[in-house]
Amino acid sequence: MTDLDPMALRAVYDAELRPDLPDPVPAGVGVERDGPLYRVVGLDSRGFLTYRDLGGLTGEGLDALIDRQVAAFRARGEAVEWKLYAHDEPADLPDRLRAAGFVPEDEETVMVGPVAQLAAALPLLPEGVRLREVTGRADLDRIADLESRVWETDRSHLAEALEREIATDPGSITVVVAEAEDAVVSAGWVRYVTGTGFATLWGGSTLPTWRRRGIYRALVAHRARLARQRGRTLLQVDASADSRPVLGRLGLVAVTSTTPYVYTP
């Protein structure tokens, strides 16, 4: 598909990437269905709630669904993220989530674009920086340390999560670091979503002193080439405000936005 109409791309995104469930499911991860919604536990530092749509639920029925998720994660003593999209229905869903104790975090833009265009880009890396594909725990720990430093929060859990994902299906994910001498200065990974034309990009965090040098663009292009090698035709990214303009110049278009609503017992 090469149509860059945002509505058409959003329809493909909804059909192929929602609900966002791990496939295959890593060891220690549980997926539970509750009506139109899925609870994912053990995948990250907090639970995750996902769905394609809510099946027309409104009013008391929707409140009951939300309340069941609160009860489930209160019983676990664990925080949970409800990934809310701007085009989700009903329109009062954000208000109902807030009333149940969910708190919105930073909004991200869902961007989609053709693999071929991004894979053809050849951005130059700064002198002394190289890209390397990694799988070992020592490198994954270095990525978690990078993420923790960039975002100023503990992301040590990321190393274990990536390690389990790689062990479950090495062909479903590629993790890439950008290194300057012995230091990891940026990192990202690409997932090849089973049964779809999509590859999805994650990470891309870069140390502040190494930004605006083309490293992020090079990471995107490298992962796009990996996706092309595996027959994927579309790339998808949940883009921060900083990365959205870069990705737009590379050929991705905004199709919707997403906001994590987080309940913490």
Coordinates of N, CA and C in Angstrom, one line a residue, residues 28-29 32 45 49 63 72 74 76 124 128 144 155 162 170 176 179 182-183 191 195-196 201 214 216 230 243 254:
G28 N 6.0 -16.0 30.9 CA 5.7 -15.1 32.1 C 4.7 -14.0 31.8
V29 N 4.2 -13.9 30.5 CA 3.2 -12.9 30.2 C 1.9 -13.5 30.0
E32 N -5.5 -11.8 29.1 CA -6.9 -12.1 29.6 C -7.9 -11.3 28.8
S45 N 6.7 -3.0 33.1 CA 6.7 -2.7 34.5 C 5.2 -2.4 35.0
L49 N -3.8 -2.4 28.7 CA -5.2 -2.6 28.3 C -5.3 -2.2 26.8
D63 N -18.8 2.0 32.0 CA -18.2 2.2 33.4 C -17.9 0.9 34.1
A72 N -9.2 -5.4 38.9 CA -8.2 -6.5 38.6 C -6.8 -6.0 39.0
R74 N -6.0 -3.4 41.0 CA -5.9 -3.1 42.4 C -5.6 -4.4 43.2
R76 N -3.9 -6.9 42.0 CA -2.5 -7.2 41.7 C -1.6 -6.3 42.4
L124 N 23.8 10.2 6.8 CA 25.2 10.0 7.3 C 25.3 10.0 8.8
G128 N 32.9 8.5 13.7 CA 33.2 7.7 14.9 C 31.9 7.0 15.5
A144 N 19.0 -0.1 28.5 CA 18.1 0.3 29.6 C 18.7 1.4 30.4
R155 N 14.3 2.7 34.1 CA 13.8 1.8 33.0 C 14.6 0.5 32.9
L162 N 13.1 -7.0 26.8 CA 13.6 -7.2 25.5 C 14.3 -8.6 25.4
P170 N 13.3 -14.9 18.1 CA 14.4 -13.9 17.6 C 14.1 -13.3 16.3
V176 N 18.9 -2.4 17.8 CA 20.0 -1.7 17.2 C 20.5 -0.6 18.1
E179 N 26.7 3.5 18.6 CA 27.8 3.5 19.6 C 28.9 4.5 19.1
D182 N 33.1 3.2 23.1 CA 32.4 2.1 23.9 C 31.1 2.6 24.5
A183 N 30.6 3.7 24.1 CA 29.4 4.3 24.7 C 28.2 4.1 23.8
R191 N 9.9 -4.1 15.4 CA 9.2 -5.4 15.5 C 8.5 -5.6 14.2
G195 N 1.6 -11.6 10.5 CA 0.4 -11.6 9.8 C -0.1 -10.2 9.3
T196 N 0.9 -9.3 9.2 CA 0.5 -7.9 8.7 C 1.6 -7.4 7.8
L201 N 8.4 0.7 14.9 CA 9.6 1.2 15.4 C 9.4 1.7 16.9
G214 N 22.0 13.5 13.1 CA 21.6 12.5 12.1 C 21.5 11.1 12.6
Y216 N 19.4 9.7 14.9 CA 18.0 9.2 14.9 C 17.6 8.8 13.5
R230 N 12.3 -8.1 5.1 CA 11.3 -9.1 5.6 C 10.0 -8.9 4.9
S243 N 10.2 13.9 17.9 CA 10.5 13.0 16.7 C 9.5 13.2 15.6
A254 N 0.8 11.6 10.0 CA 0.1 11.4 11.2 C -1.3 10.9 10.9

